[in-house]
GROMACS .gro file of C-alpha atoms in nm:
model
  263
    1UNK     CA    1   2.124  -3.880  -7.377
    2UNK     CA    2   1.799  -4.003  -7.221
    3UNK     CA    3   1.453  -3.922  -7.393
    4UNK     CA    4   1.207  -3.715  -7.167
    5UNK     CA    5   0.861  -3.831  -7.139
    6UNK     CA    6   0.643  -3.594  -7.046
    7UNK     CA    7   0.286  -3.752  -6.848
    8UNK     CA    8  -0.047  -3.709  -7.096
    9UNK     CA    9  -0.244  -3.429  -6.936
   10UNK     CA   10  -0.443  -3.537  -6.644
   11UNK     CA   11  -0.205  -3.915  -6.618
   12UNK     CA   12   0.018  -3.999  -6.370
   13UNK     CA   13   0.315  -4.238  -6.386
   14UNK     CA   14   0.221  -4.484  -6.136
   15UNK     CA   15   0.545  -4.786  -6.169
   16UNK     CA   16   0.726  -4.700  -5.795
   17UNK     CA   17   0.350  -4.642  -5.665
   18UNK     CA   18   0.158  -4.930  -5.753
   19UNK     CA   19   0.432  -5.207  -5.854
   20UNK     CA   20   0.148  -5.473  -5.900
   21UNK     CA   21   0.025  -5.258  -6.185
   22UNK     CA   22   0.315  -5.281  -6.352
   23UNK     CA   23   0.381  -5.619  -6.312
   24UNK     CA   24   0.067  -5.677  -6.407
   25UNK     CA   25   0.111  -5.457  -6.721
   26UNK     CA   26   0.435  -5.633  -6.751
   27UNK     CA   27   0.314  -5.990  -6.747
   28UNK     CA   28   0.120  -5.920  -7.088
   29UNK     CA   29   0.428  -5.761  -7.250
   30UNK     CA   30   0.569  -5.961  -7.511
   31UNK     CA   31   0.910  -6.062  -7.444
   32UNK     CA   32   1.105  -5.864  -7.709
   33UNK     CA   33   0.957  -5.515  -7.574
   34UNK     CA   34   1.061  -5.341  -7.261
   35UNK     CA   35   0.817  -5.167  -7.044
   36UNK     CA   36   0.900  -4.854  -6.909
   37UNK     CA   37   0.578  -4.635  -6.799
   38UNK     CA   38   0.230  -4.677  -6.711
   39UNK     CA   39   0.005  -4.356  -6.669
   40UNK     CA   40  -0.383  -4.380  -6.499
   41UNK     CA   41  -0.614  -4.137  -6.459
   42UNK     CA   42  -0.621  -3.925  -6.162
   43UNK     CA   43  -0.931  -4.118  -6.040
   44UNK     CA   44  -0.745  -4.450  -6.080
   45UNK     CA   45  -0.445  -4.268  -5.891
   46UNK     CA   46  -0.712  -4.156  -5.624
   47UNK     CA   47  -0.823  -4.558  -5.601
   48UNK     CA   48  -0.459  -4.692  -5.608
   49UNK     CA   49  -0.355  -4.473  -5.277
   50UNK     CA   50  -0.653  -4.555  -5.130
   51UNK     CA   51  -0.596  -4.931  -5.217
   52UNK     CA   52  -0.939  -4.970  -5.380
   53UNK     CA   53  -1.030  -5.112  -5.698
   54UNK     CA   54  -0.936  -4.961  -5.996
   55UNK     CA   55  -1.134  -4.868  -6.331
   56UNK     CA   56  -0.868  -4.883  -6.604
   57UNK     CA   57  -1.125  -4.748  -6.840
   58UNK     CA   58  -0.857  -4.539  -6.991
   59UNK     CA   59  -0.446  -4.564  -6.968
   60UNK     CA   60  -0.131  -4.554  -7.124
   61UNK     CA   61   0.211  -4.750  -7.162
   62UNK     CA   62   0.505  -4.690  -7.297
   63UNK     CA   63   0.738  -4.947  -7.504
   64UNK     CA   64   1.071  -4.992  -7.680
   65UNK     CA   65   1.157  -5.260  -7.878
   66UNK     CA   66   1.443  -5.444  -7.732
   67UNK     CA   67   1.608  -5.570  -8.082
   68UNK     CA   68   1.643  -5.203  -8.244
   69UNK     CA   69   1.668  -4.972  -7.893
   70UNK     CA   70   2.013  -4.940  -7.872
   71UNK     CA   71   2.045  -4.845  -8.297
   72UNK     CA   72   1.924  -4.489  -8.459
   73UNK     CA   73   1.688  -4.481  -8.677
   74UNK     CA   74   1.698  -4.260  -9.043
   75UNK     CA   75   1.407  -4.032  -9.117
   76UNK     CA   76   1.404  -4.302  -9.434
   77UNK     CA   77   1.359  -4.584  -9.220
   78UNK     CA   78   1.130  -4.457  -9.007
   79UNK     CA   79   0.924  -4.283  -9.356
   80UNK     CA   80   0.896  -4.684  -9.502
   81UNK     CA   81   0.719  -4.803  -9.146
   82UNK     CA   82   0.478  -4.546  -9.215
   83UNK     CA   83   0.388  -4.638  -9.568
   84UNK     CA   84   0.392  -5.017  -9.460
   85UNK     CA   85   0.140  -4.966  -9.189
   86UNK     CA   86  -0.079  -4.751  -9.446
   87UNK     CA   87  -0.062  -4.991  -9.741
   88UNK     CA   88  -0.086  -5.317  -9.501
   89UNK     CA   89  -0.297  -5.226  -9.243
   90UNK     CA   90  -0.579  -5.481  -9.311
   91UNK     CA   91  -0.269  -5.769  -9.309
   92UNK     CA   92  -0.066  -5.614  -9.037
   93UNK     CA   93  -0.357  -5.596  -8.829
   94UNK     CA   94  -0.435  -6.007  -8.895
   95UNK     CA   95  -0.077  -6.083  -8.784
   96UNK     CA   96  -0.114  -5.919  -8.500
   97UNK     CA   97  -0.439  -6.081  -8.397
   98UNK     CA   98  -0.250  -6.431  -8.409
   99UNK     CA   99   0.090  -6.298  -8.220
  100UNK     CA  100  -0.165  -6.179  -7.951
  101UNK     CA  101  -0.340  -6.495  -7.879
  102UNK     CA  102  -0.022  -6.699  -7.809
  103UNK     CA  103   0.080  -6.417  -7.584
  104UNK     CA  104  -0.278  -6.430  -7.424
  105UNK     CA  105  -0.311  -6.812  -7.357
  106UNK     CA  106   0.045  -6.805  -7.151
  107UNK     CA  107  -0.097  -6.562  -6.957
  108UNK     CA  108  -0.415  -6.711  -6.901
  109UNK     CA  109  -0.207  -7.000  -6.751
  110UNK     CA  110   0.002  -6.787  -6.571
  111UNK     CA  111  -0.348  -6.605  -6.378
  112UNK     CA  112  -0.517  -6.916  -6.365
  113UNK     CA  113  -0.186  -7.073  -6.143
  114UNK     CA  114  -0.138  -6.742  -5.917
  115UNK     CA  115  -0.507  -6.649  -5.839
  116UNK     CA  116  -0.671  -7.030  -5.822
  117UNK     CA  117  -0.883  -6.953  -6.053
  118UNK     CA  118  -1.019  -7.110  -6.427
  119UNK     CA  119  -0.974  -6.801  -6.631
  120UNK     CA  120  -0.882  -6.817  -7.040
  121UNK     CA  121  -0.888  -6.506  -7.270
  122UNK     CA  122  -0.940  -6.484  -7.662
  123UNK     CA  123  -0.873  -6.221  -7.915
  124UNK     CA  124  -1.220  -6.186  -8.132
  125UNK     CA  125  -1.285  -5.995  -8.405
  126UNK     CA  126  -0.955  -5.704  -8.498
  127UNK     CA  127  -1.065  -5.377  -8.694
  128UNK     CA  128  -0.795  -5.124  -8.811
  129UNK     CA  129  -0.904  -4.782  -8.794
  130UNK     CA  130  -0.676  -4.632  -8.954
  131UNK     CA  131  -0.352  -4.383  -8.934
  132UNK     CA  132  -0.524  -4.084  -8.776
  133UNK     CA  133  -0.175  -3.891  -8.751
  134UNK     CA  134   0.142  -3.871  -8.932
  135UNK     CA  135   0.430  -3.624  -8.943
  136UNK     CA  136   0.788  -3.642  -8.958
  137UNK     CA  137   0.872  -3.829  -8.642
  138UNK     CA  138   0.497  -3.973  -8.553
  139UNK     CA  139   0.252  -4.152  -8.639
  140UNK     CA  140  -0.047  -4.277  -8.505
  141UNK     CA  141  -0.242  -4.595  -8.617
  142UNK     CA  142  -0.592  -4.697  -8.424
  143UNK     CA  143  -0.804  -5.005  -8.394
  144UNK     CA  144  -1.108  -5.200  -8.200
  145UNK     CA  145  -1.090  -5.540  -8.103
  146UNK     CA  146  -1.280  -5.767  -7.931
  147UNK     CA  147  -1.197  -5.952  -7.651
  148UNK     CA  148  -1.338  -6.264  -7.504
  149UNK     CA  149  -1.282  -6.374  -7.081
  150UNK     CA  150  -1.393  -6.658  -6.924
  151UNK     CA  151  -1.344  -6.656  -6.542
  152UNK     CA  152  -1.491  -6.973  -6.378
  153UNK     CA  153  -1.726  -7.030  -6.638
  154UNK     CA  154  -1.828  -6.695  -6.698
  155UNK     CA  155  -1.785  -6.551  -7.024
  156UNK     CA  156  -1.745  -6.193  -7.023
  157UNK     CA  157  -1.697  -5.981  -7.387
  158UNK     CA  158  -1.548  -5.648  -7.382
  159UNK     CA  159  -1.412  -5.402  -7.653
  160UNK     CA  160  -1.163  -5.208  -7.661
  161UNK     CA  161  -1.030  -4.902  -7.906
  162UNK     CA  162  -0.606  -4.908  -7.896
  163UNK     CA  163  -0.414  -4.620  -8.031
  164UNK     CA  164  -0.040  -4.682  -8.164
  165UNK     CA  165   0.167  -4.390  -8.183
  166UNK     CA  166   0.500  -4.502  -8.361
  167UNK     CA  167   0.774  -4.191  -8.261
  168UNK     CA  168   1.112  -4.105  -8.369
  169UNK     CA  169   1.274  -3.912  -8.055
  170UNK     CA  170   1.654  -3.851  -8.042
  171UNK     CA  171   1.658  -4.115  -8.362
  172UNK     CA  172   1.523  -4.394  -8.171
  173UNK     CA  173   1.154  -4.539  -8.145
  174UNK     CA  174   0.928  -4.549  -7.862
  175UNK     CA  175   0.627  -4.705  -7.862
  176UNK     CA  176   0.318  -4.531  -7.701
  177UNK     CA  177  -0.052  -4.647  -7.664
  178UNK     CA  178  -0.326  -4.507  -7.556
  179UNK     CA  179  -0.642  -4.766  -7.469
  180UNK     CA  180  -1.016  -4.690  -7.402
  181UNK     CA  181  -1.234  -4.936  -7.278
  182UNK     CA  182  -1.502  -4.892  -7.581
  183UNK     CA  183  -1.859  -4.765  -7.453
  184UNK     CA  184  -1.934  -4.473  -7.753
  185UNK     CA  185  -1.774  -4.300  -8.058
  186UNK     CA  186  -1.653  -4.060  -7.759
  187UNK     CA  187  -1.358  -4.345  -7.670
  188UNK     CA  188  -1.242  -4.318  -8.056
  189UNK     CA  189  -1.221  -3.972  -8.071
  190UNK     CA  190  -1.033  -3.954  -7.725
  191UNK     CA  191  -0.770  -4.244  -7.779
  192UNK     CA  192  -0.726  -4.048  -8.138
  193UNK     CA  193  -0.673  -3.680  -7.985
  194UNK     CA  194  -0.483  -3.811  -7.672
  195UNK     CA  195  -0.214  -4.048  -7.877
  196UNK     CA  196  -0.167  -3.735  -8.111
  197UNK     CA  197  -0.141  -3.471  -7.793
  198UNK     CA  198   0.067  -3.738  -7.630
  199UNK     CA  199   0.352  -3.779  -7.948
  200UNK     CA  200   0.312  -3.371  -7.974
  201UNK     CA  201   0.424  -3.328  -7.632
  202UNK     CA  202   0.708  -3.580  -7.650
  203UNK     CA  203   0.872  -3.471  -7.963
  204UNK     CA  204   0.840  -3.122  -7.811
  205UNK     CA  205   1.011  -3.203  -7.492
  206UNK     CA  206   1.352  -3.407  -7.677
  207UNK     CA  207   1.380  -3.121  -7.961
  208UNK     CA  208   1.688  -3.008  -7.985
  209UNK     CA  209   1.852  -3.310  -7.763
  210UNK     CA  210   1.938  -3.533  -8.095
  211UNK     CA  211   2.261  -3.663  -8.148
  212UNK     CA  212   2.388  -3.551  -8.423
  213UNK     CA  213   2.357  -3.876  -8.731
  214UNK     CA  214   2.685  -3.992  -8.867
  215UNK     CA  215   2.663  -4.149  -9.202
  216UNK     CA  216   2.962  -4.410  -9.068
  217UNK     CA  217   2.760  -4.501  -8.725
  218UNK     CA  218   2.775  -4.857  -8.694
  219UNK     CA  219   2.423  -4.837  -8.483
  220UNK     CA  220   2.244  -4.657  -8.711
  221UNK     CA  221   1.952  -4.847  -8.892
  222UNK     CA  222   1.815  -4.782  -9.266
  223UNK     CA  223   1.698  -5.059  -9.381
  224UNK     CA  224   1.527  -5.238  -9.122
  225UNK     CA  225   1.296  -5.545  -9.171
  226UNK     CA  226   0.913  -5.366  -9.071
  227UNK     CA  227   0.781  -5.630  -9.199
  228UNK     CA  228   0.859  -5.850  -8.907
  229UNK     CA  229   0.885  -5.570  -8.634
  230UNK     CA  230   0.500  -5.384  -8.716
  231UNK     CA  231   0.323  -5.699  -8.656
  232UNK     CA  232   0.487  -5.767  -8.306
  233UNK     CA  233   0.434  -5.369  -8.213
  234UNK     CA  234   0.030  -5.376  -8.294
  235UNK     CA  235   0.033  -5.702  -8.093
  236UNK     CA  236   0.161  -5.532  -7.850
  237UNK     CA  237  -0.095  -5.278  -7.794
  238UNK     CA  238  -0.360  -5.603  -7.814
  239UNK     CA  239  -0.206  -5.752  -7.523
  240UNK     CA  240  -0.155  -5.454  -7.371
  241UNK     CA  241  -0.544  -5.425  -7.304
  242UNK     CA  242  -0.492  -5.673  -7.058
  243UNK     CA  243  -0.574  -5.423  -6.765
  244UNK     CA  244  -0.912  -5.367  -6.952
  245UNK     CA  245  -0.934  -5.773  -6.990
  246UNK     CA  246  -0.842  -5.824  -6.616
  247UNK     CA  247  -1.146  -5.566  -6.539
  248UNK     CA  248  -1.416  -5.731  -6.732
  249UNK     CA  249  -1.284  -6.055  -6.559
  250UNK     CA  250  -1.280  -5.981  -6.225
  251UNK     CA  251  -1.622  -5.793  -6.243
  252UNK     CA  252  -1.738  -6.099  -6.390
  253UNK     CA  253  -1.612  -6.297  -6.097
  254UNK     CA  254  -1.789  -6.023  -5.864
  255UNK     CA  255  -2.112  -6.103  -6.022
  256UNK     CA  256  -2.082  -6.473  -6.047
  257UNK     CA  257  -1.961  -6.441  -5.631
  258UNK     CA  258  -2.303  -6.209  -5.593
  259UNK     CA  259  -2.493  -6.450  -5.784
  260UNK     CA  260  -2.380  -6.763  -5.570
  261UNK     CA  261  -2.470  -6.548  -5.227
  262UNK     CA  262  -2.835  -6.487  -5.352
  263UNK     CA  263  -2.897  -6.867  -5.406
   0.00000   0.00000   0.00000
């Protein structure tokens, strides 16, 4: 049976509306995931029917994980992520850093070729911020990176604050993360209670829909490899700050266009 995903409060699903979102949401998903949703604000929704630019200052996407989406996943399995991500996070989080910068210099090349434009982007510095939730069938993991643009000479920093939620629904895993462009402790403490609201609200809308787990099913996972699969999901929610990076870019283009008019 399908999962239901349920919009975060005040979101909107915006894929059929604005399909240069999503493909531009797409082109920074690494190639093993599959995206399925994008959710803006209702001020970004505003902007997007009104075709004017667009803040991305806070956002959501939703992932699977190509390899394991069609296979169920045991309340084990799932239990040993968890206590990878907790023991590991430091590590994980270093892995990720380095699967995110490949992923970010193909895209730079792809941006640079379709807009005409010098433009190269860097993962900096990677914190982990910890598991901030964790039940059953969720948990969420946060961090703050970094992230360094340069559009036609222009360097432009930016930080953002990325919130994982990991979630077992109808025994398989979706990935959901919630970004927030970081200006105060206010952006922490919003990714945080929005990822867990977000996974509540989810698990709540599937329960009771579970196939029922045979022992025998050839598709179901317990002993899965996290090692290799954790990395590639928090590198995920790196790259998928690209909105936020495409932002800070193009405002730094804006200014660098202002500055050239005022010569």
């Amino acid at each position: 049976s399908s999962i239901n995903i349920p919009a975060p409060t005040g979101y909107h699903e915006i894929s059929e509306l604005s399909p240069e979102t999503f493909k531009l949401a797409s082109s920074s998903t690494p190639s093993q995931n599959k995206l399925l949703a994008v959710f803006v604000s209702e001020t970004d929704l505003g902007n997007i029917m009104k075709d004017k630019p667009v803040e991305f200052g806070r956002y959501m996407l939703l992932q699977t994980y190509r390899p394991i989406e069609d296979k169920t996943i045991s309340i084990s399995a799932f239990q040993k992520m968890i206590d990878d991500i907790e023991r590991q996070q430091e590590k994980l989080t270093e892995k990720a850093k380095d699967k995110s910068n490949l992923r970010m210099d193909s895209a730079s090349k792809e941006l640079s070729s379709y807009y005409d434009i010098t433009m190269k982007m860097k993962i900096g510095d990677s914190v982990p911020l910890g598991v901030f939730d964790k039940k059953d069938n969720s948990m969420g993991f946060a961090m703050m990176t970094k992230l360094k643009s340069e559009v036609e000479g222009v360097i432009v920093d930016s930080i953002f604050i990325g919130a994982t939620n990991f979630i077992r629904v109808q025994n398989k895993i979706v990935y959901a993360y919630v970004y927030a462009n970081y200006q105060s402790q206010d952006d922490i403490e919003w990714a945080r209670a929005t990822s867990k609201q977000w996974a509540n609200e989810i698990l709540k809308a599937n329960r009771g829909n579970a196939p029922v787990q045979r022992s025998k099913d050839s598709g179901f996972l317990s002993d899965i490899e996290w090692s290799k699969i954790i990395p590639k999901a928090l590198a995920s929610v790196i790259v998928g700050a690209f909105l936020i990076i495409m932002l800070a870019m193009f405002k730094g283009l804006i200014n660098l266009i202002k500055k050239k008019k005022n010569t």
